[in-house]
Coordinates of C-alpha atoms in Angstrom, one line a residue:
Chain A
M1 CA -4.7 -31.2 150.4
K2 CA -4.8 -32.0 153.7
V3 CA -7.4 -30.7 156.4
L4 CA -8.6 -31.3 159.9
F5 CA -11.8 -30.0 160.8
I6 CA -12.4 -29.6 164.7
E7 CA -16.2 -29.5 165.1
D8 CA -18.1 -30.9 167.8
E9 CA -21.3 -30.7 166.4
P10 CA -21.8 -34.4 164.5
V11 CA -24.4 -33.2 161.6
L12 CA -22.4 -30.2 160.4
A13 CA -18.6 -32.6 160.9
D14 CA -20.6 -34.9 158.5
E15 CA -21.5 -32.0 156.5
M16 CA -18.1 -30.5 156.0
L17 CA -16.4 -33.7 155.5
G18 CA -19.0 -35.4 152.6
Y19 CA -18.9 -32.2 150.5
F20 CA -14.7 -31.7 151.1
S21 CA -14.4 -35.2 150.5
T22 CA -15.2 -35.5 147.2
Q23 CA -13.9 -31.9 146.4
G24 CA -10.2 -33.8 146.8
Y25 CA -9.6 -32.9 150.3
L26 CA -7.9 -35.8 152.6
C27 CA -10.2 -34.7 155.9
E28 CA -9.5 -35.3 159.1
V29 CA -12.3 -34.9 162.1
A30 CA -11.8 -34.0 165.7
S31 CA -15.1 -33.4 168.0
T32 CA -12.7 -32.4 171.4
F33 CA -10.2 -30.3 172.1
S34 CA -8.0 -33.1 173.5
G35 CA -8.6 -34.9 170.8
A36 CA -7.9 -32.1 168.5
S37 CA -4.6 -31.3 170.3
E38 CA -3.6 -34.8 169.6
K39 CA -4.0 -34.5 166.4
I40 CA -2.2 -31.3 165.7
A41 CA 0.2 -32.5 167.7
N42 CA 1.7 -35.8 166.1
Y43 CA 0.6 -35.1 162.0
A44 CA 0.9 -32.2 159.8
Y45 CA -2.3 -30.0 157.6
D46 CA -2.4 -27.6 155.2
I47 CA -5.4 -25.9 156.5
V48 CA -7.4 -26.0 160.1
V49 CA -10.5 -25.3 160.8
V50 CA -11.6 -24.4 164.3
D51 CA -14.9 -24.2 165.8
I52 CA -14.4 -22.1 168.8
G53 CA -17.3 -23.8 171.1
L54 CA -15.9 -26.9 172.1
P55 CA -17.4 -29.5 175.0
D56 CA -14.2 -28.7 176.6
G57 CA -12.3 -26.1 175.6
S58 CA -11.9 -23.5 173.7
G59 CA -10.5 -23.8 170.4
M60 CA -9.3 -20.3 170.1
Q61 CA -6.6 -22.2 172.9
L62 CA -5.8 -25.0 170.2
I63 CA -4.5 -21.5 167.7
P64 CA -1.5 -21.1 169.1
S65 CA -0.2 -24.8 169.0
V66 CA -1.3 -25.2 165.5
V67 CA 1.2 -22.1 164.7
A68 CA 4.4 -23.3 166.6
Q69 CA 3.7 -26.9 164.4
S70 CA 4.2 -25.0 161.4
N71 CA 4.2 -21.6 160.1
E72 CA 2.8 -23.1 156.5
T73 CA -0.4 -24.5 158.4
G74 CA -3.6 -22.0 157.1
I75 CA -5.9 -21.5 159.8
M76 CA -9.9 -21.0 159.2
I77 CA -11.8 -19.4 162.7
L78 CA -15.3 -21.1 162.8
S79 CA -17.6 -19.5 165.3
A80 CA -21.4 -18.9 166.2
K81 CA -20.3 -15.8 167.7
H82 CA -20.8 -13.2 165.1
S83 CA -18.3 -11.2 167.3
L84 CA -15.5 -8.3 166.0
P85 CA -13.3 -8.7 169.5
D86 CA -13.3 -12.6 168.7
K87 CA -12.2 -12.4 165.5
L88 CA -9.9 -9.6 166.3
E89 CA -8.7 -12.2 169.2
G90 CA -8.2 -15.2 166.9
L91 CA -6.3 -13.8 164.4
K92 CA -4.3 -11.4 167.0
L93 CA -3.7 -15.3 167.7
G94 CA -2.1 -16.7 164.2
A95 CA -5.5 -17.4 162.5
D96 CA -6.0 -16.4 159.1
D97 CA -9.6 -16.1 158.8
Y98 CA -12.9 -16.0 160.4
V99 CA -16.3 -17.3 159.1
T100 CA -19.5 -17.3 161.2
K101 CA -22.3 -20.0 161.5
P102 CA -24.6 -20.2 160.0
F103 CA -22.2 -20.9 156.9
Y104 CA -22.4 -22.2 153.5
V105 CA -20.3 -24.8 152.5
E106 CA -19.6 -23.6 149.6
E107 CA -18.4 -20.4 151.2
L108 CA -16.1 -22.2 153.6
N109 CA -14.6 -24.1 150.5
A110 CA -14.1 -20.9 148.2
R111 CA -12.3 -19.6 151.6
L112 CA -10.4 -22.7 152.0
H113 CA -8.9 -22.4 148.4
A114 CA -8.0 -19.2 148.8
L115 CA -5.7 -19.9 152.1
Y116 CA -4.7 -22.6 150.2
R117 CA -3.2 -20.9 147.6
R118 CA -2.0 -18.2 149.5
K119 CA -0.7 -20.2 152.4
T120 CA 0.7 -23.5 150.3
L121 CA 1.3 -22.1 146.6
K122 CA 2.2 -19.0 147.7
G123 CA -0.2 -17.9 144.6
T124 CA 2.0 -19.2 142.5
H125 CA -0.6 -21.3 141.3
Q126 CA -3.4 -21.6 138.3
I127 CA -6.4 -22.4 138.2
V128 CA -7.3 -24.3 134.4
F129 CA -10.5 -25.8 133.9
D130 CA -10.7 -26.9 129.8
S131 CA -9.9 -24.5 127.9
F132 CA -9.7 -21.9 130.3
V133 CA -7.4 -20.5 132.6
V134 CA -7.3 -18.2 135.8
D135 CA -4.3 -16.7 137.1
P136 CA -5.7 -15.8 140.7
Q137 CA -2.9 -13.3 141.4
S138 CA -3.6 -11.2 138.5
K139 CA -7.3 -12.2 138.4
T140 CA -7.6 -12.4 135.2
L141 CA -9.1 -15.1 133.0
F142 CA -7.9 -16.4 129.7
H143 CA -9.2 -18.7 127.1
K144 CA -6.1 -20.0 124.9
N145 CA -4.0 -17.4 126.4
K146 CA -6.1 -14.7 125.0
E147 CA -7.7 -12.5 128.4
I148 CA -11.2 -12.2 129.0
S149 CA -12.0 -9.2 130.9
L150 CA -14.4 -9.3 134.0
T151 CA -15.6 -7.1 136.0
K152 CA -14.9 -7.4 139.8
K153 CA -17.8 -9.3 140.2
E154 CA -17.7 -11.4 137.9
Y155 CA -14.4 -12.4 138.9
Q156 CA -15.2 -13.4 142.2
L157 CA -19.2 -15.1 140.7
L158 CA -16.2 -17.3 138.0
L159 CA -13.6 -18.4 140.9
Y160 CA -16.5 -19.8 143.2
F161 CA -18.2 -21.3 140.7
I162 CA -15.0 -23.0 139.8
V163 CA -14.5 -24.2 143.3
N164 CA -17.6 -25.2 144.0
K165 CA -18.2 -26.8 140.3
E166 CA -20.4 -29.8 140.0
R167 CA -22.5 -28.6 143.3
V168 CA -25.8 -26.7 142.8
V169 CA -25.1 -23.6 144.5
S170 CA -28.0 -21.0 145.7
K171 CA -28.4 -17.3 144.8
P172 CA -28.1 -16.3 148.6
S173 CA -25.0 -17.7 149.0
I174 CA -23.5 -16.2 145.7
A175 CA -25.0 -13.4 147.0
E176 CA -23.0 -14.0 150.3
H177 CA -20.2 -14.7 148.8
V178 CA -20.4 -11.6 146.8
W179 CA -21.5 -9.0 148.5
G180 CA -20.4 -10.3 152.3
D181 CA -22.2 -8.7 154.9
Y182 CA -24.1 -6.2 152.2
A183 CA -25.9 -9.5 150.9
D184 CA -28.0 -9.1 154.2
Q185 CA -29.6 -5.6 152.9
L186 CA -30.3 -7.5 149.2
D187 CA -34.1 -7.8 149.8
N188 CA -33.8 -9.7 145.9
F189 CA -31.3 -11.5 144.3
D190 CA -32.1 -9.9 140.4
A191 CA -28.0 -8.2 141.3
V192 CA -26.8 -11.4 141.4
Y193 CA -28.5 -12.8 138.2
V194 CA -27.4 -9.9 136.3
H195 CA -23.9 -10.8 137.0
L196 CA -24.3 -14.2 136.3
M197 CA -25.7 -13.7 133.1
N198 CA -22.8 -11.6 132.3
L199 CA -20.1 -14.1 133.1
R200 CA -22.7 -17.0 131.6
K201 CA -22.3 -14.8 127.9
K202 CA -18.5 -14.4 128.1
L203 CA -17.4 -17.7 128.6
N204 CA -19.9 -19.3 126.2
K205 CA -18.7 -16.2 124.0
A206 CA -15.4 -17.6 123.8
S207 CA -15.9 -21.6 124.3
G208 CA -19.4 -21.8 122.7
K209 CA -19.9 -23.6 125.7
D210 CA -22.5 -23.1 129.3
Y211 CA -20.7 -23.8 132.1
I212 CA -23.3 -22.5 134.0
K213 CA -27.2 -23.8 134.2
T214 CA -29.6 -23.3 135.9
V215 CA -31.1 -25.6 138.3
Y216 CA -35.3 -24.8 139.0
G217 CA -35.9 -23.0 142.1
M218 CA -32.4 -24.0 143.3
G219 CA -29.9 -21.8 142.2
Y220 CA -27.0 -22.8 139.9
R221 CA -24.9 -25.3 138.5
F222 CA -21.3 -25.0 136.7
S223 CA -19.7 -27.7 135.2
S224 CA -16.8 -28.0 133.1
Chain B
M1 CA -45.1 24.1 190.5
K2 CA -41.9 23.4 192.9
L3 CA -41.8 22.2 196.1
L4 CA -40.6 25.1 198.0
T5 CA -42.9 27.4 196.7
K6 CA -45.9 25.0 197.0
T7 CA -45.2 24.7 200.7
S8 CA -44.2 28.4 201.1
L9 CA -47.7 29.2 199.8
H10 CA -49.4 27.2 202.0
Y11 CA -47.6 28.4 204.7
L12 CA -47.9 32.2 204.0
W13 CA -51.8 31.3 203.7
V14 CA -52.3 29.6 207.4
S15 CA -50.2 32.0 208.6
G16 CA -52.1 35.0 207.2
V17 CA -55.4 34.0 208.3
L18 CA -53.9 33.0 211.7
L19 CA -52.6 36.6 212.3
L20 CA -55.8 38.1 210.6
A21 CA -57.9 36.3 213.2
S22 CA -55.4 36.8 216.0
C23 CA -55.5 40.5 214.9
F24 CA -59.3 40.5 215.5
L25 CA -58.7 38.8 218.8
W26 CA -56.2 40.7 220.5
F27 CA -58.4 43.9 219.0
V28 CA -61.5 42.4 221.2
L29 CA -59.5 41.5 224.1
L30 CA -58.2 44.7 224.0
K31 CA -61.1 46.4 224.0
R32 CA -62.7 44.4 226.3
D33 CA -60.0 44.9 229.0
I34 CA -59.4 48.6 228.8
S35 CA -63.1 49.2 228.4
A36 CA -63.4 47.5 231.8
E37 CA -60.7 49.5 233.0
I38 CA -61.8 53.3 232.2
K39 CA -65.6 51.7 233.9
E40 CA -63.8 50.9 237.1
Q41 CA -62.5 54.7 236.9
L42 CA -65.4 56.5 236.0
E43 CA -67.5 54.7 239.0
L44 CA -64.1 55.7 241.3
E45 CA -64.8 59.0 240.2
A46 CA -68.4 58.7 240.2
E47 CA -67.7 57.3 244.4
L48 CA -66.0 60.3 244.8
V49 CA -68.0 62.8 243.5
I50 CA -71.0 61.3 245.7
H51 CA -68.3 61.3 248.9
E52 CA -68.2 65.1 248.1
I53 CA -71.9 66.0 247.4
K54 CA -72.5 63.8 250.9
E55 CA -70.1 65.9 252.7
G56 CA -71.8 68.7 251.0
N57 CA -68.5 70.1 249.0
P58 CA -68.5 72.4 246.2
I59 CA -67.9 69.9 242.9
N60 CA -65.9 70.8 240.6
F61 CA -64.4 67.9 238.4
P62 CA -64.0 68.0 234.7
L63 CA -66.3 66.6 232.6
V64 CA -68.9 65.7 235.6
K65 CA -72.1 66.7 235.3
I66 CA -74.3 66.4 238.2
E67 CA -78.3 66.9 238.5
Q68 CA -80.1 67.0 240.8
G69 CA -84.4 65.2 241.4
Q70 CA -84.1 63.1 238.3
N71 CA -84.5 59.2 239.5
N72 CA -84.6 56.6 236.8
A73 CA -82.5 54.2 239.1
V74 CA -80.6 52.9 236.2
K75 CA -76.8 52.5 235.7
I76 CA -75.8 53.5 232.1
F77 CA -72.3 52.7 230.7
K78 CA -71.9 54.0 227.2
D79 CA -69.6 55.6 224.1
T80 CA -70.2 59.2 223.4
V81 CA -69.1 62.1 221.3
I82 CA -67.6 65.4 222.5
F83 CA -67.1 68.8 220.6
D84 CA -63.3 69.5 221.2
P85 CA -63.6 73.1 220.1
L86 CA -59.5 73.1 220.1
Q87 CA -59.2 70.8 217.8
Q88 CA -62.4 71.5 216.1
K89 CA -63.9 67.7 215.8
N90 CA -65.4 65.1 218.0
E91 CA -63.8 63.4 220.6
D92 CA -64.6 59.8 221.5
Y93 CA -65.3 59.4 225.4
Y94 CA -66.9 57.2 228.0
L95 CA -69.8 58.0 230.2
L96 CA -71.1 56.5 233.2
T97 CA -74.1 57.6 234.2
Q98 CA -76.1 56.7 237.6
S99 CA -78.9 57.9 240.0
R100 CA -78.3 58.2 243.8
I101 CA -80.0 58.8 246.7
I102 CA -77.6 61.1 248.5
N103 CA -78.8 62.9 251.8
N104 CA -82.5 62.3 250.9
R105 CA -82.0 64.3 247.3
P106 CA -82.2 62.4 244.1
Y107 CA -79.0 63.2 241.9
R108 CA -78.0 62.0 238.7
I109 CA -74.2 61.5 238.3
T110 CA -72.4 61.5 234.9
V111 CA -68.6 61.2 234.5
T112 CA -67.0 61.2 231.3
T113 CA -63.4 60.3 230.4
A114 CA -61.6 60.3 227.0
H115 CA -60.6 57.6 225.6
I116 CA -58.9 56.4 221.7
G117 CA -61.2 56.0 219.7
W118 CA -61.3 52.0 218.2
A119 CA -61.5 53.1 215.0
E120 CA -58.0 54.2 215.5
Y121 CA -56.6 51.6 217.7
F122 CA -58.1 48.8 215.3
K123 CA -55.7 50.8 212.3
A124 CA -52.4 50.6 214.7
I125 CA -53.1 46.8 215.2
M126 CA -53.8 46.4 212.0
Y127 CA -50.6 48.5 210.7
M128 CA -48.5 46.1 213.1
F129 CA -50.1 43.1 211.8
V130 CA -49.3 44.3 207.9
I131 CA -45.9 45.1 208.4
L132 CA -45.3 41.7 211.1
V133 CA -47.0 39.5 207.4
S134 CA -44.8 41.6 205.1
L135 CA -41.6 40.3 207.6
L136 CA -42.6 36.9 207.1
I137 CA -42.7 36.3 203.7
C138 CA -39.5 38.4 203.1
G139 CA -37.8 35.9 205.9
G140 CA -39.7 33.2 204.1
V141 CA -38.6 33.8 200.9
G142 CA -35.4 34.5 202.5
V143 CA -35.4 31.1 204.0
N144 CA -35.9 28.8 201.1
Y145 CA -33.4 30.6 199.3
L146 CA -31.1 29.3 201.0
I147 CA -32.7 26.0 201.7
S148 CA -32.9 25.4 198.0
K149 CA -29.6 26.9 197.9
N150 CA -28.1 23.9 200.1
I151 CA -30.8 21.9 201.7
W152 CA -32.1 20.8 198.3
R153 CA -28.6 21.0 196.2
P154 CA -27.8 17.3 196.8
F155 CA -31.4 16.4 195.7
L156 CA -31.3 18.4 192.7
K157 CA -28.0 17.6 191.9
N158 CA -29.3 13.4 192.2
M159 CA -32.6 14.3 190.2
A160 CA -29.6 15.2 187.1
I161 CA -27.2 12.6 187.8
L162 CA -30.7 10.2 187.8
K163 CA -31.9 11.8 184.3
G164 CA -28.1 11.2 182.9
F165 CA -28.2 7.7 183.9
S166 CA -28.6 4.6 181.6
L167 CA -28.7 1.0 182.2
A168 CA -27.3 0.4 179.0
K169 CA -24.5 2.4 180.2
N170 CA -21.8 0.6 182.2
Q171 CA -21.7 3.2 184.7
D172 CA -21.9 3.3 188.5
L173 CA -24.7 5.3 189.9
A174 CA -22.7 7.7 191.9
L175 CA -25.3 9.7 194.1
V176 CA -24.5 13.2 196.0
K177 CA -24.9 12.5 199.9
S178 CA -26.8 14.6 202.0
D179 CA -27.9 15.1 205.9
I180 CA -30.6 15.5 205.1
N181 CA -32.2 11.8 206.5
E182 CA -35.3 11.3 203.7
F183 CA -32.8 11.6 200.9
E184 CA -30.3 9.8 202.1
E185 CA -33.0 7.6 201.9
L186 CA -34.3 8.4 198.4
N187 CA -30.7 7.5 198.0
A188 CA -30.3 4.1 199.2
V189 CA -33.1 3.2 197.7
M190 CA -32.6 4.5 194.2
T191 CA -29.1 2.5 194.5
D192 CA -30.9 -0.5 195.4
F193 CA -32.8 -0.4 192.9
V194 CA -30.6 0.5 190.0
T195 CA -28.6 -2.4 191.1
Q196 CA -32.0 -4.8 190.8
A197 CA -32.5 -3.4 187.6
R198 CA -29.3 -3.5 185.9
R199 CA -28.8 -7.0 187.2
E200 CA -32.0 -8.2 185.6
Y201 CA -31.4 -6.0 182.5
K202 CA -28.4 -7.8 182.2
S203 CA -29.5 -11.6 182.4
L204 CA -32.0 -10.2 180.1
Q205 CA -29.3 -9.0 177.3
E206 CA -27.2 -12.4 178.5
F207 CA -30.4 -14.3 177.9
S208 CA -31.2 -12.4 174.3
E209 CA -27.6 -13.3 173.4
N210 CA -27.1 -16.4 174.2
A211 CA -30.7 -17.7 172.2
S212 CA -29.0 -16.1 169.7
H213 CA -26.1 -17.6 170.1
E214 CA -27.5 -21.3 170.8
L215 CA -29.3 -20.6 167.9
Q216 CA -26.9 -20.4 165.2
T217 CA -25.5 -23.9 165.4
P218 CA -29.1 -25.3 164.5
I219 CA -29.8 -23.0 161.4
S220 CA -25.6 -24.1 160.4
I221 CA -27.2 -27.7 161.1
I222 CA -30.6 -27.4 158.8
R223 CA -29.0 -24.7 156.3
A224 CA -26.4 -27.2 155.6
R225 CA -29.2 -30.3 155.4
L226 CA -31.0 -28.3 153.1
E227 CA -28.6 -27.3 150.9
S228 CA -27.6 -31.1 150.9
I229 CA -30.8 -31.8 149.7
S230 CA -30.5 -29.4 146.7
Q231 CA -28.2 -31.5 145.2
L232 CA -30.1 -34.2 145.0
P233 CA -32.9 -34.2 142.3
L234 CA -35.9 -33.3 143.4
D235 CA -39.5 -33.1 141.4
T236 CA -41.0 -29.7 141.6
K237 CA -43.4 -30.0 144.3
A238 CA -40.3 -31.5 146.4
A239 CA -38.3 -28.3 145.1
S240 CA -40.7 -25.4 145.9
Y241 CA -41.2 -26.6 148.8
L242 CA -37.9 -26.6 149.7
V243 CA -37.3 -23.3 148.1
D244 CA -40.1 -21.9 151.0
A245 CA -37.7 -23.6 153.6
K246 CA -35.1 -21.9 152.6
Q247 CA -36.5 -18.7 152.4
S248 CA -37.8 -19.1 155.7
L249 CA -34.5 -20.2 157.1
D250 CA -32.4 -17.1 155.6
R251 CA -34.9 -15.1 157.5
L252 CA -34.6 -16.6 160.5
S253 CA -30.9 -16.6 160.3
K254 CA -31.1 -12.6 159.7
V255 CA -33.0 -12.0 162.2
N256 CA -31.2 -14.1 164.9
K257 CA -28.2 -12.3 163.3
G258 CA -29.7 -8.8 163.8
L259 CA -31.1 -9.3 167.9
L260 CA -27.4 -10.3 168.3
L261 CA -26.0 -7.4 167.0
L262 CA -28.3 -5.1 168.9
A263 CA -27.5 -7.7 172.0
K264 CA -23.7 -6.7 171.3
L265 CA -24.6 -3.1 170.9
E266 CA -26.0 -2.7 174.1
H267 CA -23.4 -3.9 175.7
D268 CA -20.0 -4.6 174.4
N269 CA -17.1 -2.3 173.6
F270 CA -16.6 -1.9 170.1
P271 CA -12.5 -2.9 170.3
D272 CA -11.9 -1.1 166.6
L273 CA -12.5 2.3 167.3
Q274 CA -10.3 4.3 165.9
R275 CA -9.3 7.0 163.2
I276 CA -11.7 7.0 159.7
S277 CA -12.4 8.7 156.6
L278 CA -15.8 8.4 157.0
S279 CA -16.1 10.0 153.0
V280 CA -13.7 7.4 151.7
T281 CA -16.5 4.3 153.4
V282 CA -19.5 6.1 152.5
T283 CA -18.2 6.2 149.0
D284 CA -17.2 2.7 149.4
I285 CA -20.4 1.7 150.4
I286 CA -22.4 3.7 147.6
D287 CA -20.2 2.3 144.8
Q288 CA -21.4 -1.3 146.3
F289 CA -24.8 -0.1 145.9
E290 CA -25.3 1.9 142.9
E291 CA -25.5 -1.3 140.8
L292 CA -28.4 -2.5 142.8
F293 CA -30.3 0.8 142.8
N294 CA -29.8 1.1 139.3
S295 CA -31.4 -2.0 139.2
K296 CA -34.5 -0.3 140.3
R297 CA -34.0 2.9 138.3
L298 CA -33.1 4.7 140.8
H299 CA -30.3 7.1 140.2
L300 CA -28.2 7.4 143.7
K301 CA -27.3 11.3 144.2
H302 CA -24.2 11.8 146.1
D303 CA -22.2 15.1 147.7
I304 CA -19.7 13.7 150.0
Q305 CA -17.6 16.1 151.2
P306 CA -13.9 15.1 153.3
V307 CA -14.5 13.7 156.8
T308 CA -12.7 12.2 159.2
I309 CA -14.2 10.7 162.2
N310 CA -13.4 8.8 165.4
A311 CA -15.1 5.4 164.7
S312 CA -15.8 2.2 164.3
P313 CA -15.5 1.1 160.9
H314 CA -17.1 -2.5 161.5
L315 CA -19.9 -0.2 163.1
V316 CA -19.7 2.7 160.6
N317 CA -20.4 0.2 157.4
I318 CA -23.4 -1.6 159.1
M319 CA -25.2 2.1 159.7
V320 CA -24.5 3.4 155.9
S321 CA -25.3 0.1 154.5
N322 CA -28.7 -0.1 156.4
L323 CA -29.0 3.5 155.6
L324 CA -29.0 2.7 152.3
S325 CA -30.6 -0.5 151.7
N326 CA -33.4 1.0 153.6
M327 CA -33.8 3.9 151.4
R328 CA -33.4 1.0 148.4
N329 CA -35.9 -0.5 149.4
H330 CA -38.8 2.3 150.4
T331 CA -38.3 4.4 147.3
E332 CA -40.3 3.6 144.2
P333 CA -38.4 3.0 140.6
G334 CA -37.7 6.8 139.2
K335 CA -38.2 8.3 142.7
F336 CA -35.5 10.8 144.1
V337 CA -32.1 9.0 146.3
A338 CA -29.5 10.8 147.6
V339 CA -27.1 10.6 150.1
A340 CA -24.9 13.9 151.2
L341 CA -22.3 14.2 153.9
S342 CA -20.8 17.6 155.8
P343 CA -18.8 17.2 158.8
D344 CA -21.3 17.3 161.1
K345 CA -24.0 15.4 159.1
L346 CA -24.5 12.4 157.3
M347 CA -28.0 12.4 155.6
F348 CA -30.6 10.3 153.3
V349 CA -32.9 11.8 151.6
N350 CA -35.3 9.5 149.5
E351 CA -38.8 10.3 147.8
G352 CA -42.0 8.3 149.2
K353 CA -45.4 8.4 150.8
L354 CA -46.2 9.5 154.1
L355 CA -45.4 6.9 157.1
T356 CA -48.2 4.9 157.5
F357 CA -47.4 4.0 161.0
S358 CA -46.0 6.6 163.8
E359 CA -43.1 8.2 163.8
D360 CA -42.4 6.9 167.3
A361 CA -42.1 3.4 166.5
L362 CA -39.2 4.1 163.7
F363 CA -36.4 2.9 165.7
T364 CA -38.7 0.2 167.4
R365 CA -37.8 -3.3 167.0
F366 CA -40.1 -5.0 164.3
K367 CA -42.7 -2.1 164.8
N368 CA -41.8 0.1 161.9
K369 CA -42.7 -2.5 159.2
D370 CA -45.0 -2.1 156.8
A371 CA -46.9 -4.2 153.7
A372 CA -44.2 -3.7 151.4
S373 CA -41.3 -3.9 153.1
T374 CA -39.2 -7.0 153.0
G375 CA -37.0 -6.1 156.0
I376 CA -36.8 -7.8 158.8
G377 CA -37.8 -5.1 161.0
L378 CA -34.5 -4.3 163.2
G379 CA -32.3 -2.5 160.5
L380 CA -33.7 1.1 161.9
S381 CA -33.3 0.2 165.5
I382 CA -29.4 -1.1 164.4
I383 CA -28.7 2.1 163.1
K384 CA -29.9 3.9 165.9
Q385 CA -28.3 1.9 168.1
I386 CA -24.5 2.8 166.3
C387 CA -26.1 6.1 166.8
L388 CA -25.8 6.1 170.3
V389 CA -22.8 4.2 170.5
H390 CA -21.3 6.5 168.6
G391 CA -22.9 9.1 170.5
W392 CA -24.3 10.3 167.6
V393 CA -28.2 11.6 167.1
I394 CA -30.1 10.1 163.9
N395 CA -33.4 12.4 163.7
Y396 CA -36.5 11.6 160.9
G397 CA -37.9 14.2 159.0
Y398 CA -40.9 14.1 156.5
S399 CA -41.1 17.3 154.3
N400 CA -42.0 18.3 150.4
G401 CA -42.4 14.5 150.1
R402 CA -39.6 13.7 150.7
H403 CA -38.0 11.6 154.1
H404 CA -35.0 12.7 155.6
F405 CA -32.8 10.6 157.7
T406 CA -30.5 12.3 159.0
V407 CA -27.0 11.4 161.5
F408 CA -25.9 13.9 163.4
L409 CA -22.1 13.4 163.8
K410 CA -19.7 13.8 166.6
N411 CA -16.4 13.1 167.0
V412 CA -14.6 14.7 163.9
I413 CA -11.6 15.3 163.3

């Protein structure tokens, strides 16, 4: 998957590049409006991640040129503005998703994967890990062709872990992924824990292997 | 007391005193003049009598008494009372007695004349003044009524406009014009005042919004770096420091988000105002929260009637989830929690102890935190602001050991 990150903040660009390169993405970075325009005009990307506040222009205005270049390219807006009008405008211009800063890279990763599956792979792709198969279209999990029934939240959790495997994922990040905006209302992460333990048990029962490890104080790591 | 009533009262009080004083003055002056005139008349009459005596004519004047041989040389002018046999009552008279030597014989001549009693005079004058005062009162009330109807009307209208005016709403201050200079001046001052206040209010708003925006990027950077550190192998001590830092950052991030939302709510028009089924929205959110309530051994009772409403789904979502989590955070395990939606109101009820702070502070930013609360102290201000945006009213009450938050709805379809 080829991704262009348009981000003027060097640390954030470095973080995204650092993480997504290890995820097997082909990453490129542009830190200015003009640099980004040039890259968009000359190369094709599967996904463009665009920050709205750029030093020499609004990232919003880059969206139409990406759309004009290729319909297949997924567009993800990254904005410091948690603003509904901005979000609506971006989506109207042709963006596919909108993530507000401060964000978790794992969350961005999950969204990019979802976007990639939806736009480039047209949802036909199946996700495989060890002897498990996830079918994103029907939102089901199979182990050796046997369906394992998951609740909606367990499914979301599993996908989040698979996409971010081998990474320590913090509880707030999980909560935000599963509960969205409601995560702000959680005063502790007991609810996260309950779903996690259920998922862990189900995976363990099917395969006899413990995929989800607790990392003391930090969160959880999924490894196959 | 109304200004008109007050000025009228002062006016009446002063005119009463003035009228009373002038009434007395009038009486005294009148009495003096009339007495002088009568005295003059009596003296003239006495002179005529003396003249007649000198001439040796017989005296046949009415009310004249002539005594001979008495002479004490004193001239007396005084009131007297003479019985009137016709009316069978005493009448007031003036009397002048003087002694004179006429043709070498002493005479004492007394002339009298009738006059109206001073008491009568006084009564007549009083009546007149009482009538005058009554007329003045009636006239005053009438004039005041007209004044309040016409002259004060623009002032009162402007008062009503100012009462309904809010800096937060983006409306111009349109005051009613008046032909009274003072009112026009007041209008000009008010308009200036509002313009300036709005400018400062806006800059404050922009400041808080910009400040929050500016904070988002550093928060993002810190979060990204902390998450990266989490990936490294850490000893227990470093890990616990990191956890503390992350928790505080989460809190900071939530506060910042809340402040940003508040700043937006205060001046943005939310573009997604649309027809939504409030019952469906509320039910969805309750479903999301159900397990959170259950994990605290709370059984959320709900009675949701179908309601369709014009509102921003985004904001309604925030409001309902804030109210639910507020309820969850402040209810002890196993206690009563309930939500009820009817076409005119949305009500949240939970069992709990009496507030430890004043109810007024409840909806104020950062003021409503008790020790047990894990919230950021912005939830209820956000809720109130969302209600304001939609023109709803939120009310808090406590009865039978239960907290009640009631949102009175408008724009129900």
